[in-house]
Short mmCIF file of C-alpha atoms in Angstrom, two decimals:
data_model
loop_
_atom_site.label_atom_id
_atom_site.label_comp_id
_atom_site.label_asym_id
_atom_site.label_seq_id
_atom_site.Cartn_x
_atom_site.Cartn_y
_atom_site.Cartn_z
CA MET A 28 8.90 -20.67 4.92
CA GLU A 29 6.40 -21.47 2.17
CA PHE A 30 5.80 -19.20 -0.83
CA GLY A 31 3.40 -21.44 -2.72
CA TRP A 32 -0.38 -21.45 -2.88
CA THR A 33 -2.59 -24.47 -2.50
CA PRO A 34 -4.53 -25.47 -5.63
CA ALA A 35 -7.72 -24.22 -3.96
CA GLU A 36 -6.13 -20.81 -3.20
CA GLU A 37 -4.77 -20.48 -6.72
CA GLN A 38 -8.12 -21.44 -8.22
CA ARG A 39 -9.90 -18.87 -6.04
CA TYR A 40 -7.46 -16.15 -7.14
CA GLN A 41 -7.85 -16.98 -10.85
CA LYS A 42 -11.63 -17.14 -10.57
CA THR A 43 -11.87 -13.69 -8.93
CA LEU A 44 -9.32 -12.23 -11.38
CA SER A 45 -11.30 -13.44 -14.35
CA ALA A 46 -14.75 -12.59 -12.97
CA ALA A 47 -13.76 -9.11 -11.76
CA GLY A 48 -12.50 -8.32 -15.24
CA THR A 49 -15.70 -9.31 -17.01
CA ALA A 50 -18.55 -8.85 -14.52
CA ILE A 51 -18.02 -5.17 -13.75
CA PRO A 52 -18.10 -2.85 -16.75
CA VAL A 53 -15.70 0.05 -16.31
CA GLU A 54 -16.40 3.37 -17.94
CA ALA A 55 -14.58 6.61 -17.29
CA GLY A 56 -16.22 8.42 -14.41
CA SER A 57 -18.61 5.56 -13.67
CA ARG A 58 -20.43 5.90 -10.35
CA PHE A 59 -21.75 3.54 -7.71
CA THR A 60 -24.82 1.45 -8.56
CA ARG A 61 -26.65 -1.18 -6.52
CA ALA A 62 -26.37 -3.56 -9.50
CA LYS A 63 -22.56 -3.41 -9.42
CA TRP A 64 -22.65 -3.80 -5.63
CA ARG A 65 -24.66 -7.02 -5.92
CA VAL A 66 -22.09 -8.36 -8.41
CA LEU A 67 -19.43 -7.77 -5.74
CA GLY A 68 -21.59 -9.80 -3.37
CA GLU A 69 -21.82 -12.63 -5.91
CA LEU A 70 -18.03 -12.57 -6.26
CA GLY A 71 -17.73 -13.00 -2.49
CA LEU A 72 -15.94 -9.69 -1.99
CA LEU A 73 -18.44 -8.27 0.50
CA GLY A 74 -18.14 -11.08 3.05
CA THR A 75 -14.76 -12.65 2.32
CA CYS A 76 -13.54 -12.84 5.93
CA VAL A 77 -16.99 -12.88 7.60
CA PRO A 78 -17.66 -16.23 9.32
CA ALA A 79 -19.66 -18.66 7.20
CA SER A 80 -22.25 -18.85 10.00
CA ASP A 81 -22.93 -15.12 9.39
CA GLY A 82 -23.20 -15.49 5.62
CA GLY A 83 -19.57 -14.92 4.60
CA GLN A 84 -16.80 -17.04 3.09
CA GLY A 85 -14.97 -17.44 6.40
CA LEU A 86 -11.51 -16.86 4.91
CA GLY A 87 -8.49 -15.69 6.92
CA ALA A 88 -6.59 -12.43 6.42
CA LEU A 89 -4.10 -13.76 3.85
CA ASP A 90 -6.73 -15.46 1.69
CA THR A 91 -8.97 -12.40 1.95
CA ALA A 92 -6.15 -10.09 0.87
CA ARG A 93 -5.43 -12.37 -2.08
CA GLN A 94 -9.05 -12.01 -3.27
CA TYR A 95 -8.78 -8.21 -3.16
CA GLU A 96 -5.46 -8.41 -4.97
CA ALA A 97 -7.13 -10.41 -7.76
CA ALA A 98 -10.04 -7.97 -7.94
CA GLY A 99 -7.70 -4.96 -8.13
CA ARG A 100 -5.76 -6.54 -10.97
CA GLY A 101 -8.86 -7.60 -12.88
CA CYS A 102 -11.12 -4.58 -12.42
CA ALA A 103 -10.14 -0.95 -12.98
CA ASP A 104 -13.09 0.46 -10.98
CA THR A 105 -10.88 1.03 -7.95
CA GLY A 106 -13.44 3.26 -6.26
CA LEU A 107 -16.07 0.52 -6.30
CA LEU A 108 -13.60 -2.02 -4.90
CA PHE A 109 -12.42 0.46 -2.28
CA GLY A 110 -16.04 0.96 -1.19
CA ALA A 111 -16.39 -2.83 -0.92
CA ALA A 112 -13.24 -3.09 1.18
CA ALA A 113 -14.35 -0.29 3.52
CA HIS A 114 -17.76 -2.00 3.87
CA LEU A 115 -16.08 -5.33 4.67
CA PHE A 116 -13.12 -4.36 6.87
CA ALA A 117 -14.47 -1.35 8.76
CA CYS A 118 -18.10 -2.49 9.10
CA ALA A 119 -18.71 -6.22 8.56
CA VAL A 120 -15.55 -7.24 10.44
CA PRO A 121 -16.36 -5.30 13.65
CA ILE A 122 -20.06 -6.28 13.51
CA ALA A 123 -19.04 -9.96 13.16
CA ALA A 124 -16.45 -9.70 15.94
CA PHE A 125 -18.27 -7.45 18.42
CA GLY A 126 -21.98 -7.38 17.47
CA THR A 127 -24.71 -9.12 19.40
CA GLU A 128 -26.18 -12.30 17.95
CA ALA A 129 -29.36 -10.44 16.96
CA VAL A 130 -27.47 -7.64 15.14
CA ARG A 131 -25.20 -10.11 13.36
CA GLN A 132 -28.14 -12.20 12.18
CA ARG A 133 -30.14 -9.17 11.05
CA LEU A 134 -27.40 -7.42 9.10
CA LEU A 135 -24.48 -9.61 8.10
CA PRO A 136 -26.18 -11.96 5.60
CA GLY A 137 -27.47 -8.96 3.63
CA MET A 138 -24.13 -7.18 3.90
CA CYS A 139 -22.42 -10.26 2.44
CA THR A 140 -24.80 -10.70 -0.51
CA GLY A 141 -24.81 -7.04 -1.44
CA GLU A 142 -28.39 -6.36 -0.42
CA LEU A 143 -27.05 -3.87 2.15
CA VAL A 144 -24.31 -1.24 1.95
CA ALA A 145 -22.40 -0.28 5.10
CA ALA A 146 -20.32 2.77 5.99
CA ASN A 147 -17.86 3.54 8.76
CA CYS A 148 -18.36 6.87 10.57
CA MET A 149 -15.29 7.94 12.49
CA THR A 150 -13.58 11.01 10.97
CA GLU A 151 -14.82 14.46 11.96
CA ASP A 152 -13.81 17.93 10.83
CA GLY A 153 -11.70 18.27 13.99
CA ALA A 154 -10.67 14.64 14.43
CA GLY A 155 -8.70 12.90 11.69
CA SER A 156 -5.62 11.01 12.82
CA ASP A 157 -6.25 11.89 16.48
CA ILE A 158 -9.52 10.24 17.49
CA SER A 159 -9.15 10.76 21.23
CA ARG A 160 -11.26 13.93 21.24
CA LEU A 161 -14.31 13.18 19.10
CA ALA A 162 -16.99 15.86 19.19
CA ALA A 163 -19.78 13.34 18.48
CA THR A 164 -21.44 12.22 21.69
CA ALA A 165 -23.75 9.42 22.74
CA THR A 166 -25.72 10.07 25.90
CA GLU A 167 -27.16 7.15 27.82
CA VAL A 168 -30.95 7.22 28.20
CA PRO A 169 -33.40 4.53 29.31
CA GLY A 170 -33.11 1.63 26.86
CA GLY A 171 -30.20 2.97 24.85
CA TYR A 172 -28.28 6.06 23.73
CA VAL A 173 -28.91 9.32 21.89
CA LEU A 174 -26.28 10.20 19.27
CA GLN A 175 -25.35 13.75 18.30
CA GLY A 176 -22.67 14.81 15.85
CA THR A 177 -21.47 15.06 12.27
CA LYS A 178 -19.05 12.67 10.62
CA THR A 179 -17.17 13.38 7.41
CA PHE A 180 -15.30 11.46 4.71
CA VAL A 181 -17.73 8.61 5.28
CA THR A 182 -16.96 6.10 2.52
CA ASN A 183 -20.30 4.77 1.12
CA GLY A 184 -22.02 7.32 3.39
CA PRO A 185 -24.45 8.76 0.80
CA VAL A 186 -25.72 5.31 -0.24
CA ALA A 187 -25.41 3.26 2.96
CA ASP A 188 -28.10 1.25 4.75
CA VAL A 189 -25.98 0.58 7.83
CA TYR A 190 -23.51 2.77 9.69
CA VAL A 191 -20.87 1.82 12.21
CA ALA A 192 -20.59 5.08 14.13
CA TYR A 193 -18.20 6.10 16.87
CA ALA A 194 -19.11 8.62 19.57
CA SER A 195 -17.90 9.62 22.99
CA THR A 196 -19.91 8.17 25.86
CA ASP A 197 -17.46 9.45 28.49
CA PRO A 198 -15.63 12.66 27.49
CA SER A 199 -13.58 12.43 30.69
CA ALA A 200 -11.96 9.14 29.64
CA GLY A 201 -10.09 10.22 26.47
CA GLN A 202 -9.59 7.37 24.01
CA TRP A 203 -11.28 4.99 26.45
CA GLY A 204 -14.47 7.00 26.37
CA LEU A 205 -15.39 6.06 22.78
CA THR A 206 -18.16 3.63 21.96
CA ALA A 207 -19.03 2.01 18.63
CA PHE A 208 -22.67 1.79 17.52
CA VAL A 209 -24.51 0.13 14.66
CA VAL A 210 -27.08 2.54 13.26
CA GLU A 211 -29.44 1.75 10.40
CA SER A 212 -30.17 4.45 7.84
CA GLY A 213 -33.92 4.31 8.44
CA ASN A 214 -33.38 5.26 12.05
CA PRO A 215 -34.91 8.71 12.81
CA GLY A 216 -32.20 11.34 13.21
CA VAL A 217 -29.77 9.95 10.62
CA ALA A 218 -29.08 12.16 7.59
CA ALA A 219 -26.56 11.46 4.84
CA GLY A 220 -25.16 14.43 2.92
CA GLU A 221 -24.51 14.83 -0.78
CA PRO A 222 -21.60 12.89 -2.31
CA PHE A 223 -18.28 14.74 -2.24
CA SER A 224 -16.63 15.77 -5.48
CA LYS A 225 -13.12 14.36 -5.12
CA LEU A 226 -9.82 13.75 -6.92
CA GLY A 227 -10.28 10.04 -7.60
CA MET A 228 -12.14 6.85 -6.64
CA GLU A 229 -15.17 8.02 -8.62
CA GLY A 230 -16.86 4.65 -8.26
CA CYS A 231 -17.19 5.20 -4.54
CA GLU A 232 -19.52 7.74 -2.97
CA ALA A 233 -18.31 9.53 0.18
CA GLY A 234 -19.83 12.34 2.20
CA ARG A 235 -21.02 13.60 5.55
CA VAL A 236 -23.40 11.82 7.88
CA THR A 237 -25.18 13.72 10.65
CA PHE A 238 -26.80 12.23 13.74
CA THR A 239 -29.38 14.52 15.37
CA ASP A 240 -31.17 13.32 18.51
CA CYS A 241 -30.69 9.85 17.07
CA PHE A 242 -31.90 7.18 19.49
CA VAL A 243 -30.38 3.70 19.25
CA SER A 244 -31.11 0.78 21.55
CA THR A 245 -28.53 -0.78 23.86
CA ASP A 246 -28.38 -3.64 21.36
CA ALA A 247 -26.70 -1.26 18.91
CA VAL A 248 -23.52 -1.05 21.01
CA LEU A 249 -20.61 -3.03 19.57
CA GLY A 250 -18.64 -4.82 22.28
CA ALA A 251 -19.27 -2.67 25.32
CA PRO A 252 -19.33 1.05 26.17
CA GLY A 253 -15.77 2.39 26.12
CA ARG A 254 -14.41 -0.23 23.71
CA GLY A 255 -14.76 1.98 20.62
CA SER A 256 -11.10 2.80 20.29
CA GLU A 257 -10.11 -0.86 20.56
CA ILE A 258 -12.76 -1.86 18.00
CA PHE A 259 -11.64 0.85 15.61
CA GLN A 260 -8.01 -0.27 15.87
CA HIS A 261 -9.18 -3.82 15.14
CA SER A 262 -10.89 -2.57 11.95
CA MET A 263 -7.86 -0.51 10.98
CA GLY A 264 -5.64 -3.58 11.42
CA TRP A 265 -7.75 -5.41 8.83
CA GLU A 266 -7.85 -2.38 6.52
CA ARG A 267 -4.13 -1.70 6.62
CA ALA A 268 -3.25 -5.30 5.94
CA CYS A 269 -5.97 -6.56 3.58
CA LEU A 270 -7.46 -3.52 1.83
CA PHE A 271 -4.13 -2.51 0.37
CA ALA A 272 -3.84 -5.83 -1.46
CA LEU A 273 -6.16 -4.03 -3.87
CA PHE A 274 -3.27 -1.67 -4.62
CA LEU A 275 -0.97 -4.61 -5.32
CA GLY A 276 -3.39 -5.80 -7.98
CA ILE A 277 -3.59 -2.31 -9.46
CA GLN A 278 0.21 -2.16 -9.68
CA ASP A 279 0.27 -5.59 -11.36
CA ARG A 280 -2.22 -4.31 -13.94
CA LEU A 281 -0.26 -1.11 -14.59
CA ILE A 282 2.96 -3.08 -15.03
CA GLU A 283 1.25 -5.40 -17.52
CA GLN A 284 0.02 -2.35 -19.47
CA CYS A 285 3.48 -0.78 -19.43
CA VAL A 286 5.22 -3.98 -20.55
CA GLU A 287 2.76 -4.40 -23.40
CA HIS A 288 3.20 -0.77 -24.45
CA ALA A 289 7.00 -0.81 -24.19
CA ARG A 290 7.20 -4.00 -26.26
CA GLY A 291 4.78 -2.78 -28.91
CA ARG A 292 5.63 0.88 -29.43
CA ARG A 293 8.48 1.74 -31.76
CA GLN A 294 10.41 5.02 -31.83
CA PHE A 295 13.73 5.81 -33.56
CA GLY A 296 13.43 2.50 -35.39
CA ARG A 297 13.31 0.26 -32.35
CA ARG A 298 10.98 -0.90 -29.61
CA ILE A 299 11.02 1.59 -26.74
CA SER A 300 11.70 -1.30 -24.31
CA GLU A 301 15.23 -1.31 -25.75
CA PHE A 302 15.84 2.09 -24.16
CA GLN A 303 17.08 1.43 -20.65
CA SER A 304 15.38 4.55 -19.30
CA VAL A 305 12.11 2.88 -20.23
CA SER A 306 12.86 -0.69 -19.17
CA ASN A 307 14.50 0.38 -15.89
CA ARG A 308 11.39 2.33 -15.00
CA ILE A 309 9.37 -0.88 -15.33
CA VAL A 310 11.98 -2.77 -13.31
CA ASP A 311 11.55 -0.24 -10.50
CA MET A 312 7.77 -0.72 -10.66
CA LYS A 313 8.25 -4.46 -10.31
CA LEU A 314 10.68 -4.00 -7.41
CA ARG A 315 8.15 -1.85 -5.57
CA VAL A 316 5.21 -4.19 -5.99
CA GLU A 317 7.08 -7.37 -5.09
CA GLY A 318 8.53 -5.76 -1.93
CA ALA A 319 5.11 -4.50 -0.92
CA ARG A 320 3.56 -7.90 -1.65
CA LEU A 321 5.95 -9.69 0.70
CA LEU A 322 5.31 -7.14 3.46
CA LEU A 323 1.56 -7.38 3.00
CA TYR A 324 1.54 -11.18 3.07
CA ARG A 325 3.77 -11.03 6.16
CA ALA A 326 1.29 -8.72 7.93
CA CYS A 327 -1.67 -10.94 6.98
CA TRP A 328 0.21 -14.06 8.05
CA ALA A 329 0.85 -12.47 11.47
CA MET A 330 -2.86 -11.69 11.78
CA ASP A 331 -3.79 -15.26 10.89
CA GLN A 332 -1.30 -16.56 13.49
CA GLY A 333 -2.75 -14.23 16.13
CA GLU A 334 0.60 -12.43 16.40
CA PRO A 335 0.99 -8.65 16.80
CA ALA A 336 0.83 -7.17 13.29
CA VAL A 337 1.13 -3.41 13.96
CA LEU A 338 4.68 -3.09 12.61
CA PHE A 339 4.18 -5.15 9.46
CA ALA A 340 0.71 -3.74 8.79
CA ALA A 341 2.11 -0.20 8.94
CA LEU A 342 5.10 -1.10 6.75
CA SER A 343 2.95 -2.90 4.21
CA LYS A 344 0.37 -0.11 4.10
CA LEU A 345 3.18 2.36 3.40
CA ALA A 346 4.81 0.19 0.77
CA ALA A 347 1.58 -0.70 -1.05
CA SER A 348 0.03 2.78 -1.04
CA GLU A 349 3.16 4.79 -1.81
CA GLY A 350 4.27 2.14 -4.31
CA ALA A 351 0.94 2.42 -6.12
CA LEU A 352 1.28 6.20 -6.33
CA ALA A 353 4.88 6.08 -7.58
CA THR A 354 4.05 3.35 -10.08
CA ALA A 355 0.99 5.23 -11.36
CA ILE A 356 3.17 8.32 -11.95
CA ASP A 357 5.72 6.16 -13.76
CA ALA A 358 2.98 4.54 -15.84
CA VAL A 359 1.59 7.92 -16.95
CA GLN A 360 5.12 8.99 -17.86
CA LEU A 361 5.84 5.79 -19.74
CA LEU A 362 2.62 5.81 -21.74
CA GLY A 363 3.14 9.47 -22.54
CA GLY A 364 0.15 11.03 -24.29
CA ARG A 365 -1.93 7.90 -23.78
CA GLY A 366 -1.13 7.96 -20.09
CA TYR A 367 -2.27 11.55 -19.83
CA LEU A 368 -5.58 11.10 -21.65
CA ARG A 369 -8.76 9.89 -20.01
CA GLY A 370 -10.03 6.63 -21.46
CA TYR A 371 -6.86 4.55 -21.20
CA GLY A 372 -7.32 4.09 -17.43
CA VAL A 373 -3.82 5.10 -16.43
CA GLU A 374 -4.55 8.69 -15.40
CA ALA A 375 -7.45 7.36 -13.29
CA ALA A 376 -5.04 5.01 -11.52
CA LEU A 377 -2.88 8.00 -10.64
CA ARG A 378 -5.82 9.95 -9.21
CA ASP A 379 -7.09 6.85 -7.35
CA ALA A 380 -3.66 6.10 -5.87
CA MET A 381 -3.37 9.47 -4.12
CA GLY A 382 -6.15 8.60 -1.68
CA GLY A 383 -4.34 5.45 -0.58
CA THR A 384 -1.65 7.51 1.12
CA ILE A 385 -4.30 9.36 3.16
CA PHE A 386 -7.06 6.97 4.25
CA SER A 387 -6.70 4.13 6.81
CA GLY A 388 -4.05 6.25 8.54
CA THR A 389 -1.90 8.67 6.55
CA SER A 390 1.64 7.80 5.48
CA ASP A 391 2.85 10.15 8.22
CA ILE A 392 0.91 8.21 10.85
CA GLN A 393 2.21 4.86 9.53
CA ARG A 394 5.77 6.14 9.85
CA GLN A 395 4.97 7.33 13.40
CA LEU A 396 3.70 3.83 14.25
CA VAL A 397 6.83 2.20 12.82
CA ALA A 398 9.06 4.64 14.72
CA MET A 399 7.29 3.82 17.97
CA GLU A 400 7.54 0.08 17.29
CA LEU A 401 11.29 0.62 16.89
CA GLY A 402 11.41 2.36 20.26
CA LEU A 403 12.22 5.76 18.75
CA VAL B 125 11.21 6.91 38.62
CA GLU B 126 11.31 6.61 42.39
CA THR B 127 8.52 8.97 43.43
CA VAL B 128 5.14 10.06 42.15
CA GLU B 129 6.65 13.53 41.60
CA GLU B 130 9.25 12.03 39.25
CA LEU B 131 6.43 10.25 37.46
CA CYS B 132 4.66 13.62 37.08
CA THR B 133 7.82 15.00 35.43
CA LEU B 134 7.97 12.02 33.07
CA ILE B 135 4.31 12.56 32.09
CA ARG B 136 4.90 16.31 31.62
CA THR B 137 7.85 15.71 29.29
CA SER B 138 5.91 13.03 27.37
CA ILE B 139 3.14 15.46 26.45
CA THR B 140 3.66 17.46 23.26
CA TRP B 141 2.86 21.06 24.12
CA ALA B 142 1.97 23.46 21.35
CA ASP B 143 4.32 26.35 20.59
CA ASN B 144 1.88 28.86 22.05
CA GLU B 145 1.08 26.67 25.05
CA ILE B 146 2.71 26.98 28.48
CA PRO B 147 3.29 23.44 29.82
CA LEU B 148 0.96 22.83 32.74
CA ASP B 149 2.22 21.73 36.12
CA ILE B 150 1.33 18.08 36.50
CA THR B 151 0.57 17.12 40.09
CA PRO B 152 -0.33 13.66 41.46
CA ASP B 153 -4.04 14.45 41.31
CA THR B 154 -4.15 16.14 37.89
CA GLU B 155 -7.13 14.79 35.93
CA LEU B 156 -5.11 13.77 32.86
CA LEU B 157 -7.94 12.25 30.82
CA ALA B 158 -10.68 14.66 31.83
CA ALA B 159 -8.43 17.59 30.94
CA GLY B 160 -7.78 16.08 27.51
CA LEU B 161 -4.01 15.92 28.07
CA LEU B 162 -3.55 12.36 26.83
CA ASP B 163 -4.11 11.40 23.20
CA SER B 164 -3.22 7.93 21.93
CA LEU B 165 0.32 8.92 20.87
CA THR B 166 1.06 10.51 24.26
CA ILE B 167 -0.10 7.39 26.09
CA ARG B 168 2.23 5.26 23.96
CA ARG B 169 5.04 7.72 24.65
CA ILE B 170 4.49 7.52 28.43
CA VAL B 171 4.52 3.71 28.30
CA ALA B 172 7.71 3.76 26.18
CA ASN B 173 9.42 6.30 28.45
CA LEU B 174 8.59 4.25 31.56
CA ALA B 175 10.22 1.24 29.88
CA ASP B 176 13.30 3.16 28.72
CA GLU B 177 13.93 5.39 31.72
CA ALA B 178 12.78 3.16 34.57
CA GLY B 179 12.76 -0.35 33.14
CA ILE B 180 9.06 -0.65 33.96
CA ALA B 181 7.17 -2.69 31.37
CA ILE B 182 3.48 -1.80 31.57
CA PRO B 183 1.50 -4.81 30.27
CA LYS B 184 -0.75 -3.93 27.31
CA SER B 185 -3.72 -5.25 29.28
CA GLN B 186 -3.12 -2.54 31.89
CA VAL B 187 -3.20 0.34 29.39
CA VAL B 188 -6.76 1.23 30.37
CA ALA B 189 -8.56 4.36 31.54
CA ALA B 190 -8.49 3.41 35.22
CA ASN B 191 -4.66 3.55 35.22
CA PHE B 192 -4.29 6.83 33.36
CA ARG B 193 -6.90 9.10 34.94
CA SER B 194 -4.27 10.77 37.15
CA PRO B 195 -0.55 10.37 37.99
CA ASP B 196 -1.65 8.81 41.31
CA ASP B 197 -3.48 6.07 39.39
CA LEU B 198 -0.47 5.41 37.16
CA TRP B 199 1.87 5.48 40.17
CA ARG B 200 -0.22 2.74 41.82
CA LEU B 201 0.22 0.63 38.69
CA VAL B 202 3.96 1.37 38.45
CA ARG B 203 4.44 0.13 42.02
CA GLU B 204 2.39 -3.00 41.34
CA VAL B 205 4.41 -3.81 38.21
CA ARG B 206 7.67 -3.14 40.05
CA ASP B 207 6.67 -5.27 43.06
CA ALA B 208 5.59 -8.11 40.78
CA SER B 209 8.91 -8.09 38.92
CA GLU B 210 11.10 -8.10 42.06
CA PRO B 211 12.00 -11.52 43.49
CA ALA B 212 10.21 -12.33 46.73
CA ALA B 213 12.24 -11.57 49.86
CA GLY B 214 13.84 -14.47 51.73
#
């Protein structure tokens, strides 16, 4: 058992923490820009776990998670960082692991630098948690496939250059009939819809993407026909473990804000930190984040060891996402009027945290996975 | 699970039927995947129930379409797993 970091790991964390705090200006309601995206590329957040031979940093799951944790603590534009994580874990990771040499060489270097934006297209109006019956189809034709269908809740969808899209190539084979494709936005038949207006994560654009008679070559298939479900689970494994490190960093930042406020604000002639109702609330925040942190590192460690990580990834996703939501509510309560007003960043953290309990597998699905792992 | 008919019963009870849905009869040649009867949770439930009720551990590498298209296909796998786990005669 080793809880320490090497000097190189600690230096990397501090560097990202400091740079994320200064390089990305955060304004209330700020939206996605290519300039901010390229800064993420310079910080190494768009290719953290992509092999160095494909243009990335080549870090493992634990080191990658630690970089996202630093970014989440340093930068309050959670939507932008969430878009980066979705680009990395649900697009770059499967392209690096399952793409052909030609596709990897053409796309990954640009995806790592921030020249390209990628988006994962899985969810449909009728297929959220249950992906075994996708309506989108890909029909084999000479030289490739023709895609038909509409995807929704596509993170980065309205601004993406590259899509990783899932469609059924064999409707008679259930979950084994799905195939993953890489589709570039300039491809005829690809149309991205308008950005959704949503509760939080304003720095990230999300919307529908429609494929109409969209021809892609055989080279666009990730892995092999029928491996889509397996590839998607591979991406979700990375998302559930590493992406939610972002929410650890957010909780660290909220706790720092609450400690500073509780120590500085005086009511009834004393600092409000002297009221146990206030200090205990911060203690509970700390308890949540440290428990989630251990679970998340445990899940990432299992991934780096090549061990099954389903149980710990599900537990850590639950702990980090629900912890972030509970802590954001507590932070709004603790900061009172300042927590409720826009401009102090705390109300945005509350709105941003809600999404974390829904995407990458809802809390209900994570509990279902844990129950099954327990043999229930 | 000693017969393919008992396996059909196990599959039928592993499927979550909607309140307004009459559970279908599952026969050895029912096209489980083509009929859309198996989602990912149901497949995990069938594998878990085979382990709990019959002590048959389906290897993860065998959880593939070819073994779940029909009860007959799964029955063939169950017998292979069972034969492989029994000590050789003599």
